[in-house]
Coordinates of C-alpha atoms in Angstrom, one line a residue:
M1 CA 12.2 169.6 204.8
R2 CA 11.7 173.1 203.5
V3 CA 12.9 173.8 199.3
S4 CA 14.4 175.9 198.2
F5 CA 13.6 178.4 195.1
C6 CA 18.0 177.2 193.7
Q7 CA 17.1 173.6 194.8
G8 CA 13.6 173.7 193.3
L9 CA 14.8 175.6 190.3
L10 CA 17.6 172.9 189.8
T11 CA 14.9 169.9 190.0
A12 CA 12.6 171.1 187.4
A13 CA 15.7 171.5 185.2
I14 CA 16.4 167.6 185.6
V15 CA 13.3 166.7 184.8
L16 CA 12.6 169.3 182.0
N17 CA 15.9 167.6 180.4
L18 CA 14.2 164.3 180.8
L19 CA 11.2 164.9 179.3
I20 CA 13.3 166.6 176.2
L21 CA 15.7 162.9 176.4
Y22 CA 12.4 161.1 176.3
Y23 CA 10.8 162.8 173.0
V24 CA 14.0 163.2 171.4
S25 CA 14.9 159.8 171.7
R26 CA 11.0 158.5 171.2
A27 CA 11.3 161.1 167.7
Q28 CA 14.5 159.1 166.6
Q29 CA 12.8 156.0 166.7
Q30 CA 9.9 156.7 164.6
M31 CA 12.4 158.0 162.4
M32 CA 14.3 154.9 161.9
E33 CA 10.6 152.3 161.9
K34 CA 9.4 155.5 158.8
R35 CA 13.3 154.8 157.4
R36 CA 13.2 151.0 157.4
E37 CA 9.5 150.8 156.0
Q38 CA 10.4 153.5 153.3
G39 CA 13.2 151.1 152.2
R40 CA 10.8 148.4 152.4
G41 CA 8.8 149.8 150.1
F42 CA 11.1 150.8 147.9
K43 CA 11.7 147.3 147.3
K44 CA 8.0 145.8 147.2
T45 CA 6.7 148.8 145.0
S46 CA 9.1 151.4 144.1
L47 CA 11.3 149.9 141.5
P48 CA 9.6 150.3 138.1
V49 CA 7.3 148.0 136.5
S50 CA 7.3 148.0 133.4
G51 CA 8.7 146.1 129.7
L52 CA 12.3 145.3 129.2
G53 CA 14.2 148.4 128.7
T54 CA 13.4 151.1 131.3
A55 CA 15.2 153.1 133.1
G56 CA 16.6 151.1 135.8
G57 CA 16.8 148.1 133.8
L58 CA 14.5 146.1 135.2
V59 CA 11.3 143.7 134.7
V60 CA 8.4 143.4 136.8
G61 CA 5.1 140.9 135.9
E62 CA 2.8 138.8 136.7
G63 CA 4.0 135.3 136.9
A64 CA 3.5 132.1 135.1
G65 CA 0.7 131.5 137.9
G66 CA -1.0 135.0 137.5
A67 CA 0.2 136.7 141.0
M68 CA 1.9 140.1 140.9
K69 CA 5.4 139.3 141.8
V70 CA 7.7 142.3 143.2
G71 CA 10.7 141.7 144.4
G72 CA 10.4 138.3 144.7
V73 CA 7.0 138.3 146.6
E74 CA 4.1 137.1 145.4
G75 CA 0.7 139.2 146.2
N76 CA -0.7 136.6 148.2
G77 CA 1.6 137.5 150.9
R78 CA 3.0 134.0 151.3
G79 CA 6.5 134.7 149.5
P80 CA 8.7 131.9 147.8
R81 CA 11.7 130.7 149.3
V82 CA 14.5 130.6 146.8
T83 CA 14.5 133.1 143.7
V84 CA 16.3 131.7 140.5
L85 CA 19.5 133.6 139.5
L86 CA 21.3 133.6 135.8
R87 CA 24.2 135.8 135.8
E88 CA 26.2 133.6 132.7
F89 CA 25.3 134.6 129.8
E90 CA 26.0 136.0 126.6
D91 CA 23.9 138.3 124.6
F92 CA 24.7 137.0 121.6
E93 CA 23.6 133.7 121.7
N94 CA 21.8 132.3 125.1
Y95 CA 18.9 130.5 126.4
V96 CA 17.7 132.8 129.1
G97 CA 13.8 132.9 128.0
D98 CA 14.2 128.7 127.8
V99 CA 15.8 128.9 131.2
A100 CA 12.8 130.8 132.9
R101 CA 9.8 129.2 131.0
S102 CA 11.7 125.8 132.2
F103 CA 11.1 127.3 135.7
F104 CA 8.3 128.8 135.4
R105 CA 6.3 125.7 134.0
Q106 CA 7.4 123.8 136.9
R107 CA 8.0 126.3 140.3
P108 CA 5.3 129.5 138.5
E109 CA 6.0 131.0 141.8
L110 CA 9.7 131.0 141.9
P111 CA 11.2 134.5 140.9
F112 CA 13.2 134.4 138.3
L113 CA 15.7 137.5 137.9
A114 CA 18.9 137.3 135.0
V115 CA 21.4 140.0 135.7
A116 CA 24.1 141.8 133.4
D117 CA 26.4 144.4 133.1
T118 CA 24.6 146.1 130.8
M119 CA 21.8 146.2 128.3
P120 CA 22.3 143.0 126.6
Y121 CA 21.5 143.1 122.6
P122 CA 20.1 142.2 121.1
P123 CA 17.3 142.1 123.9
L124 CA 16.6 139.5 125.8
S125 CA 13.5 137.9 124.9
L126 CA 12.4 137.0 128.6
P127 CA 8.5 135.5 129.5
E128 CA 6.3 137.4 131.3
G129 CA 7.4 137.6 135.3
A130 CA 11.1 137.0 134.3
R131 CA 12.9 140.1 135.7
L132 CA 16.4 142.0 134.2
L133 CA 18.6 143.6 136.5
L134 CA 21.5 145.9 135.0
L135 CA 24.5 146.8 137.6
S136 CA 25.7 149.5 135.8
P137 CA 24.7 152.7 137.6
S138 CA 22.3 155.0 136.0
P139 CA 22.5 158.7 136.8
D140 CA 18.8 159.1 136.7
Q141 CA 17.8 156.1 139.4
P142 CA 19.1 155.7 143.3
P143 CA 21.9 152.8 144.4
Q144 CA 19.4 150.5 145.2
A145 CA 18.3 150.1 141.7
H146 CA 21.8 148.5 140.1
R147 CA 22.2 146.7 143.6
P148 CA 20.8 142.7 143.6
E149 CA 20.8 142.8 147.1
F150 CA 17.7 145.1 146.9
H151 CA 15.7 143.0 144.2
V152 CA 16.1 139.4 146.3
Q153 CA 14.0 139.3 149.3
T154 CA 13.8 135.1 149.2
E155 CA 15.7 132.9 152.1
F156 CA 17.7 131.2 149.5
V157 CA 19.6 132.4 145.8
L158 CA 19.3 129.3 143.2
L159 CA 22.6 129.7 140.9
V160 CA 21.9 128.2 137.5
P161 CA 24.2 128.4 134.3
D162 CA 22.4 129.4 130.8
G163 CA 20.7 126.8 129.1
V164 CA 19.9 124.6 132.3
E165 CA 16.0 122.7 132.8
L166 CA 14.0 122.6 135.6
E167 CA 12.3 119.1 135.0
H168 CA 10.6 119.3 138.2
G169 CA 9.9 121.2 141.6
R170 CA 11.3 118.2 143.5
Q171 CA 14.8 119.4 142.5
V172 CA 15.2 122.8 144.1
E173 CA 13.3 121.7 147.5
R174 CA 16.4 119.0 147.6
L175 CA 18.8 121.5 147.7
I176 CA 17.1 123.3 150.0
R177 CA 16.4 120.3 152.4
E178 CA 20.4 119.3 151.5
L179 CA 21.8 122.9 153.0
E180 CA 19.2 122.9 155.7
G181 CA 20.6 119.9 157.0
E182 CA 23.9 121.2 157.1
G183 CA 23.1 123.9 159.6
G184 CA 25.5 126.6 160.9
G185 CA 28.7 124.6 159.9
P186 CA 31.4 125.2 157.1
V187 CA 29.0 124.1 154.0
R188 CA 27.7 127.2 153.2
S189 CA 26.4 126.5 149.7
V190 CA 25.3 122.6 147.5
A191 CA 25.1 122.3 144.4
A192 CA 24.1 119.5 141.9
P193 CA 25.5 118.9 138.2
V194 CA 24.2 119.8 135.1
L195 CA 23.7 116.7 132.3
T196 CA 26.3 113.7 134.6
R197 CA 27.9 113.8 137.8
A198 CA 31.0 113.5 135.7
S199 CA 30.6 117.3 134.4
V200 CA 32.0 119.0 137.8
Q201 CA 35.1 118.5 139.3
C202 CA 35.4 119.2 142.9
L203 CA 38.4 121.0 143.9
H204 CA 40.2 122.0 146.5
L205 CA 41.2 126.2 146.8
R206 CA 44.1 127.8 148.8
V207 CA 43.9 131.4 148.3
S208 CA 46.9 133.3 149.6
L209 CA 46.3 137.2 149.1
R210 CA 49.9 137.9 150.7
E211 CA 51.7 136.3 147.9
W212 CA 48.8 137.4 145.4
T213 CA 48.1 133.5 144.1
A214 CA 45.3 130.9 143.8
T215 CA 46.3 127.2 143.8
Y216 CA 43.6 125.2 142.6
T217 CA 44.1 121.2 143.6
P218 CA 41.8 117.8 143.1
A219 CA 39.8 117.3 146.1
A220 CA 39.0 113.6 147.0
S221 CA 35.1 112.6 145.9
G222 CA 32.2 110.4 148.4
S223 CA 29.5 108.2 147.5
S224 CA 27.0 110.8 149.1
G225 CA 28.4 113.6 148.1
S226 CA 32.1 115.8 148.2
V227 CA 32.6 118.5 150.6
C228 CA 35.3 120.6 149.2
T229 CA 36.2 124.7 148.4
A230 CA 35.8 125.2 144.3
L231 CA 33.9 123.5 141.5
Q232 CA 34.5 123.2 138.2
G233 CA 32.2 122.5 135.2
D234 CA 28.4 122.6 134.8
A235 CA 26.7 123.2 138.4
V236 CA 23.6 124.5 139.9
V237 CA 24.4 126.2 143.5
L238 CA 22.1 126.8 145.9
I239 CA 23.2 129.6 148.5
R240 CA 21.8 131.3 151.7
T241 CA 21.1 134.9 150.3
E242 CA 22.6 136.6 152.8
D243 CA 25.5 134.6 152.8
L244 CA 25.4 135.4 148.9
F245 CA 25.0 139.4 149.4
N246 CA 27.7 139.6 152.2
L247 CA 30.3 138.5 149.9
S248 CA 32.3 141.5 148.6
T249 CA 32.0 140.8 145.1
P250 CA 28.3 138.7 145.1
L251 CA 27.9 138.6 141.2
G252 CA 31.8 139.0 139.8
R253 CA 31.7 137.2 137.1
P254 CA 33.4 134.6 136.2
L255 CA 30.7 133.6 138.1
M256 CA 31.4 130.4 139.8
A257 CA 35.5 131.6 140.3
S258 CA 34.1 134.8 141.7
L259 CA 32.2 133.1 144.0
F260 CA 35.0 130.3 145.8
V261 CA 37.4 132.5 145.2
Q262 CA 35.6 134.6 148.3
T263 CA 33.9 131.5 150.2
S264 CA 37.3 129.8 150.4
L265 CA 39.0 132.9 152.0
R266 CA 35.9 132.9 155.0
G267 CA 36.6 128.9 155.0
W268 CA 33.2 128.3 153.6
K269 CA 32.6 124.9 151.5
V270 CA 30.4 123.7 149.1
K271 CA 28.4 120.1 149.0
L272 CA 28.9 118.8 145.5
L273 CA 25.6 116.1 145.5
E274 CA 25.4 112.8 143.4
G275 CA 22.1 114.4 142.3
P276 CA 19.5 115.6 141.4
V277 CA 21.3 116.2 138.5
F278 CA 19.5 119.2 135.9
S279 CA 19.3 118.4 132.7
A280 CA 20.1 121.1 129.6
S281 CA 19.4 121.0 126.1
H282 CA 21.4 123.2 124.7
R283 CA 25.1 121.5 125.1
P284 CA 27.2 122.7 123.7
L285 CA 25.9 125.8 124.4
F286 CA 27.1 128.0 121.6
S287 CA 26.2 126.8 117.7
S288 CA 29.2 127.6 115.8
A289 CA 32.8 127.9 116.4
H290 CA 33.0 131.7 115.7
N291 CA 30.7 131.8 119.0
Q292 CA 32.5 129.3 120.9
W293 CA 35.7 131.6 120.0
K294 CA 33.8 135.2 121.0
A295 CA 32.8 133.3 124.8
D296 CA 36.6 131.7 125.3
S297 CA 38.0 135.0 124.3
R298 CA 35.5 137.3 127.0
L299 CA 35.8 134.8 129.8
R300 CA 39.8 135.2 129.3
D301 CA 39.0 139.0 129.8
A302 CA 36.6 138.6 132.7
T303 CA 39.0 136.5 134.5
K304 CA 42.1 138.5 134.0
S305 CA 40.0 141.6 135.5
L306 CA 38.3 139.7 138.4
M307 CA 42.2 138.7 139.1
Q308 CA 43.1 142.3 139.4
S309 CA 40.3 143.3 141.2
F310 CA 40.9 140.4 144.0
G311 CA 44.3 140.8 143.4
L312 CA 45.5 138.1 142.9
K313 CA 48.5 137.3 139.7
H314 CA 49.0 133.5 139.5
L315 CA 46.7 130.7 139.4
V316 CA 47.9 126.9 139.9
L317 CA 45.1 125.2 138.0
A318 CA 44.2 121.3 139.1
D319 CA 45.7 119.8 135.7
G320 CA 48.8 121.9 136.9
R321 CA 48.9 124.5 134.1
E322 CA 49.5 128.2 135.4
Q323 CA 48.0 131.8 134.2
W324 CA 49.6 134.9 135.2
F325 CA 47.7 138.1 135.9
G326 CA 50.7 140.8 136.5
C327 CA 53.5 142.1 135.0
G328 CA 55.5 141.0 131.8
K329 CA 58.3 142.4 129.0
E330 CA 55.8 144.4 128.1
T331 CA 54.6 145.9 130.9
A332 CA 55.1 147.9 133.9
R333 CA 56.5 146.4 136.9
C334 CA 53.0 146.0 139.8
F335 CA 54.8 148.4 142.3
G336 CA 56.3 151.8 141.7
T337 CA 59.3 153.5 143.2
V338 CA 60.5 152.1 146.4
R339 CA 61.0 154.6 149.3
D340 CA 62.4 154.0 152.8
D341 CA 63.5 150.9 151.7
T342 CA 59.8 149.9 151.8
P343 CA 57.7 148.5 148.5
E344 CA 54.3 149.8 148.3
Y345 CA 52.6 146.0 148.8
L346 CA 54.3 145.9 152.0
Y347 CA 51.4 148.5 153.4
L348 CA 49.2 146.5 151.7
D349 CA 50.2 143.7 154.3
R350 CA 51.3 141.8 151.2
W351 CA 54.5 140.4 149.7
T352 CA 56.6 140.7 146.4
P353 CA 53.7 140.0 143.4
P354 CA 54.7 136.2 141.8
C355 CA 55.4 137.8 138.6
C356 CA 58.1 140.4 140.1
L357 CA 59.6 137.6 141.6
R358 CA 59.5 135.3 138.7
A359 CA 60.8 138.1 136.5
L360 CA 64.1 138.5 138.7
R361 CA 64.4 134.7 138.7
E362 CA 64.3 135.1 134.9
T363 CA 66.9 138.7 135.1
T364 CA 69.2 137.0 137.9
K365 CA 69.7 133.4 136.1
Y366 CA 70.3 135.4 132.2
V367 CA 73.0 138.0 134.0
I368 CA 74.7 135.0 136.2
N369 CA 75.0 133.0 133.0
I370 CA 76.6 135.9 131.1
L371 CA 79.0 137.1 134.0
E372 CA 80.2 133.1 134.0
S373 CA 80.8 133.2 130.7
S374 CA 82.2 136.1 130.1
G375 CA 85.2 135.4 133.7
V376 CA 83.6 137.8 135.8
R377 CA 84.1 136.8 139.0
Y378 CA 80.6 137.6 141.5
W379 CA 78.7 136.6 144.1
L380 CA 75.8 136.6 146.0
E381 CA 75.3 140.4 148.1
G382 CA 73.2 141.5 151.0
G383 CA 69.3 140.6 150.6
T384 CA 70.0 138.6 148.2
L385 CA 72.9 136.1 149.6
L386 CA 70.3 136.4 152.5
G387 CA 67.4 135.1 150.6
A388 CA 69.9 132.1 149.4
A389 CA 70.8 131.0 153.1
R390 CA 67.8 130.9 154.8
H391 CA 65.2 130.1 151.7
Q392 CA 67.5 129.1 148.8
D393 CA 65.5 131.4 146.4
I394 CA 64.6 135.6 146.9
I395 CA 63.3 136.8 149.9
P396 CA 59.5 136.9 149.4
W397 CA 59.2 140.0 150.5
D398 CA 62.4 141.7 148.2
Y399 CA 61.9 143.5 145.5
D400 CA 65.7 143.3 143.5
V401 CA 68.9 141.0 143.1
D402 CA 72.0 142.1 144.9
L403 CA 75.5 140.9 142.8
G404 CA 78.8 141.7 144.1
I405 CA 81.6 141.8 141.3
Y406 CA 85.2 142.7 140.8
L407 CA 86.0 145.6 139.2
E408 CA 88.8 144.5 137.5
D409 CA 86.7 142.1 135.6
V410 CA 84.2 144.9 134.0
P411 CA 86.2 144.9 131.1
N412 CA 86.0 141.3 130.4
C413 CA 81.9 141.5 129.6
D414 CA 80.7 143.1 126.8
Y415 CA 78.0 144.4 128.2
L416 CA 79.9 146.7 130.6
K417 CA 82.8 147.7 129.5
N418 CA 81.3 150.2 127.3
L419 CA 78.1 151.5 130.0
D420 CA 79.9 155.0 130.4
S421 CA 78.7 156.1 127.0
G422 CA 74.9 155.0 127.9
S423 CA 72.6 152.1 128.2
L424 CA 72.5 149.2 126.3
V425 CA 69.6 147.0 125.1
D426 CA 70.9 143.2 124.2
A427 CA 69.1 141.0 122.2
N428 CA 66.8 139.9 124.5
G429 CA 65.3 143.0 125.3
Y430 CA 67.3 143.7 128.9
V431 CA 69.0 146.8 129.8
W432 CA 71.9 147.1 130.6
E433 CA 73.2 150.4 132.4
R434 CA 75.2 152.4 134.8
A435 CA 72.7 153.1 137.8
V436 CA 71.8 156.7 137.9
E437 CA 72.0 156.4 142.3
G438 CA 75.9 155.7 142.5
D439 CA 79.2 154.0 140.8
F440 CA 77.4 150.3 140.0
Y441 CA 75.9 148.3 137.9
R442 CA 72.2 147.9 136.5
V443 CA 70.3 145.1 134.7
Q444 CA 66.7 146.0 134.0
Y445 CA 64.1 143.7 133.0
S446 CA 63.2 145.6 129.7
E447 CA 62.9 149.0 128.5
A448 CA 59.1 148.6 130.1
N449 CA 60.0 146.8 132.9
H450 CA 62.4 148.0 136.0
L451 CA 62.7 145.0 137.9
H452 CA 66.4 144.5 137.9
V453 CA 69.6 142.8 139.0
D454 CA 72.3 145.2 140.3
L455 CA 75.7 144.5 140.1
W456 CA 78.3 146.6 142.9
P457 CA 82.1 146.5 141.8
F458 CA 84.8 145.6 144.5
Y459 CA 88.0 146.0 144.7
P460 CA 90.7 144.5 146.9
R461 CA 92.9 147.0 149.2
N462 CA 95.1 145.4 151.5
G463 CA 93.3 142.5 152.3
V464 CA 89.6 144.5 152.2
M465 CA 86.9 144.8 149.9
T466 CA 86.4 147.9 149.2
K467 CA 84.6 150.5 146.8
D468 CA 85.1 154.5 146.0
T469 CA 81.2 155.4 146.9
W470 CA 78.6 153.7 149.2
T471 CA 74.9 153.8 149.5
E472 CA 73.4 154.6 152.9
H473 CA 72.5 150.9 153.1
K474 CA 73.8 149.5 156.3
Q475 CA 74.7 146.2 154.5
D476 CA 76.6 148.4 152.1
V477 CA 80.1 148.3 154.4
E478 CA 84.2 147.0 153.7
F479 CA 84.5 143.5 154.4
P480 CA 88.2 141.0 154.4
E481 CA 88.5 139.9 150.7
H482 CA 89.1 136.3 152.4
F483 CA 85.3 135.6 152.0
L484 CA 85.7 135.6 148.6
Q485 CA 89.0 133.2 148.6
P486 CA 87.1 131.0 147.4
L487 CA 84.3 132.1 146.1
V488 CA 81.3 128.4 146.9
P489 CA 78.4 127.2 145.2
M490 CA 75.7 127.8 146.6
P491 CA 71.1 127.1 145.1
F492 CA 70.1 129.7 144.6
A493 CA 66.6 130.7 142.3
G494 CA 66.2 127.2 140.5
I495 CA 70.3 127.2 139.4
T496 CA 73.4 127.4 141.0
A497 CA 75.1 130.4 142.4
Y498 CA 78.2 131.5 143.9
G499 CA 79.0 132.9 147.3
P500 CA 81.4 134.0 150.2
N501 CA 82.7 130.6 151.6
N502 CA 81.4 131.4 155.3
H503 CA 77.9 133.2 154.1
R504 CA 77.2 133.5 158.1
A505 CA 79.2 134.7 159.0
F506 CA 79.4 137.4 155.7
L507 CA 75.6 138.4 157.1
E508 CA 76.9 138.9 160.2
L509 CA 79.2 141.2 159.6
K510 CA 76.5 142.8 157.0
F511 CA 73.5 143.2 159.5
G512 CA 74.0 141.5 162.2
E513 CA 73.9 138.3 164.7
G514 CA 70.8 136.0 164.0
V515 CA 70.2 137.8 160.9
I516 CA 69.5 134.5 159.1
E517 CA 67.3 133.0 161.8
N518 CA 65.5 136.4 162.6
P519 CA 63.8 137.5 159.5
Q520 CA 62.4 141.0 159.1
Y521 CA 61.7 144.1 156.5
P522 CA 64.1 146.3 155.3
N523 CA 63.0 148.9 157.3
P524 CA 61.4 147.9 160.5
A525 CA 60.5 151.6 161.4
K526 CA 57.7 151.9 158.5
R527 CA 56.8 148.2 158.7
R528 CA 57.5 145.5 160.8
L529 CA 57.0 141.9 159.8
D530 CA 54.5 140.0 161.9
R531 CA 56.4 136.5 162.2
S532 CA 53.9 134.8 164.1
R533 CA 52.3 134.7 160.1
L534 CA 55.6 132.9 158.7

């Protein structure tokens, strides 16, 4: 068989392309290996080795046993399995140096890392071998300098509170054995109490990002340890390094709140052991009432900042107390102008913030009380009536409340009859006004917070309730007056309000058949409700 010139040329071209592809692939592989070596070299050698106050905020020195430790690896080549990490301390009074010395006395080979957002002042007094990591970026440093995952090269991280002491090295080994014994199950961290087992409470934590809420409830305890989703109190926690730094905010403050919000969302659990119990000579941690007050104030500020960053606006504590981090009367509401009947939070796969629902309920109760005392006939309208029929409350994703009123009753209410001349702020801070979007009234939660109740005035004409102006909302239509004769009481948002006497027929007239049983967002063309998640 003879090979033509063209066939030979084509074969040569194919062979040449294969050779080029091989060498390009080989070069890329060598480049990746070189980058990995550079990355390992950065972790081991490129971090600044100097005293406190280096530009990178990192202290590296000799351990108590004399071996040089850089990035948590001993100079003898055998690295320890645990890095001791202290995150929670106050610069105005702390015992970080004492904690480090306590661990170095018993386990001199363990890397010790103190982590702060900014340089503590007064400066920390740390022993040789203890390191300080600042999380705030510095413009003259690479990004790795302030990222904690580049400074921990052990298999585990031991999170310790300020003032804790290590009495013997076996305490650390016990925690490691306990965590390894859980294998790959849901228990992804183990904890030991400080001082006494009674100082720590095992809790169940349910976090609903859709509802912007975290709810703590007490968890049952067992004789050999409790498995739960959150802890409250003074504890030392061991976690795998890989797990810790796979969290979006691994070292947020307050540390325990940040840690367990994130782990509970992943379905992880923590095992609280009966022992070993870690000692602490500094309890209470602060020597004066003033310093305790400063620490409590900073804790509140840190909690607020953390919850806002996580998008949590409502905490229900284990003892039933509530904490709110959303809007109030003195602040703007949590979302902006609503476009296409679809508030911005729906695009985030979230529902109405609970602080907004609370404000809407307060405003509704307030307005209904004034209408009833003034002799103004009203009824639950539109989506508000739908919420009453379906939830006995505001629809979880709704952003306002609608009430229908008889136009002829408006003069009976002092707050409504003079609104043609402008708005009115009453003695309780609610704003009464004529809406700029049409011929109806609006009551806002406050001058700063524009969550509101809309009052739609109808009048009867030939047995039909009608208006002079209409909106583009499909539920804004005429309807027979017999739905209002009589009005009937129905539960709504914790009170008894009035609605049409046949609310199902009324709602299906406005929204379509089966609307109560088939929930949907106001504008499915923009955002559709996933009913499987209800």
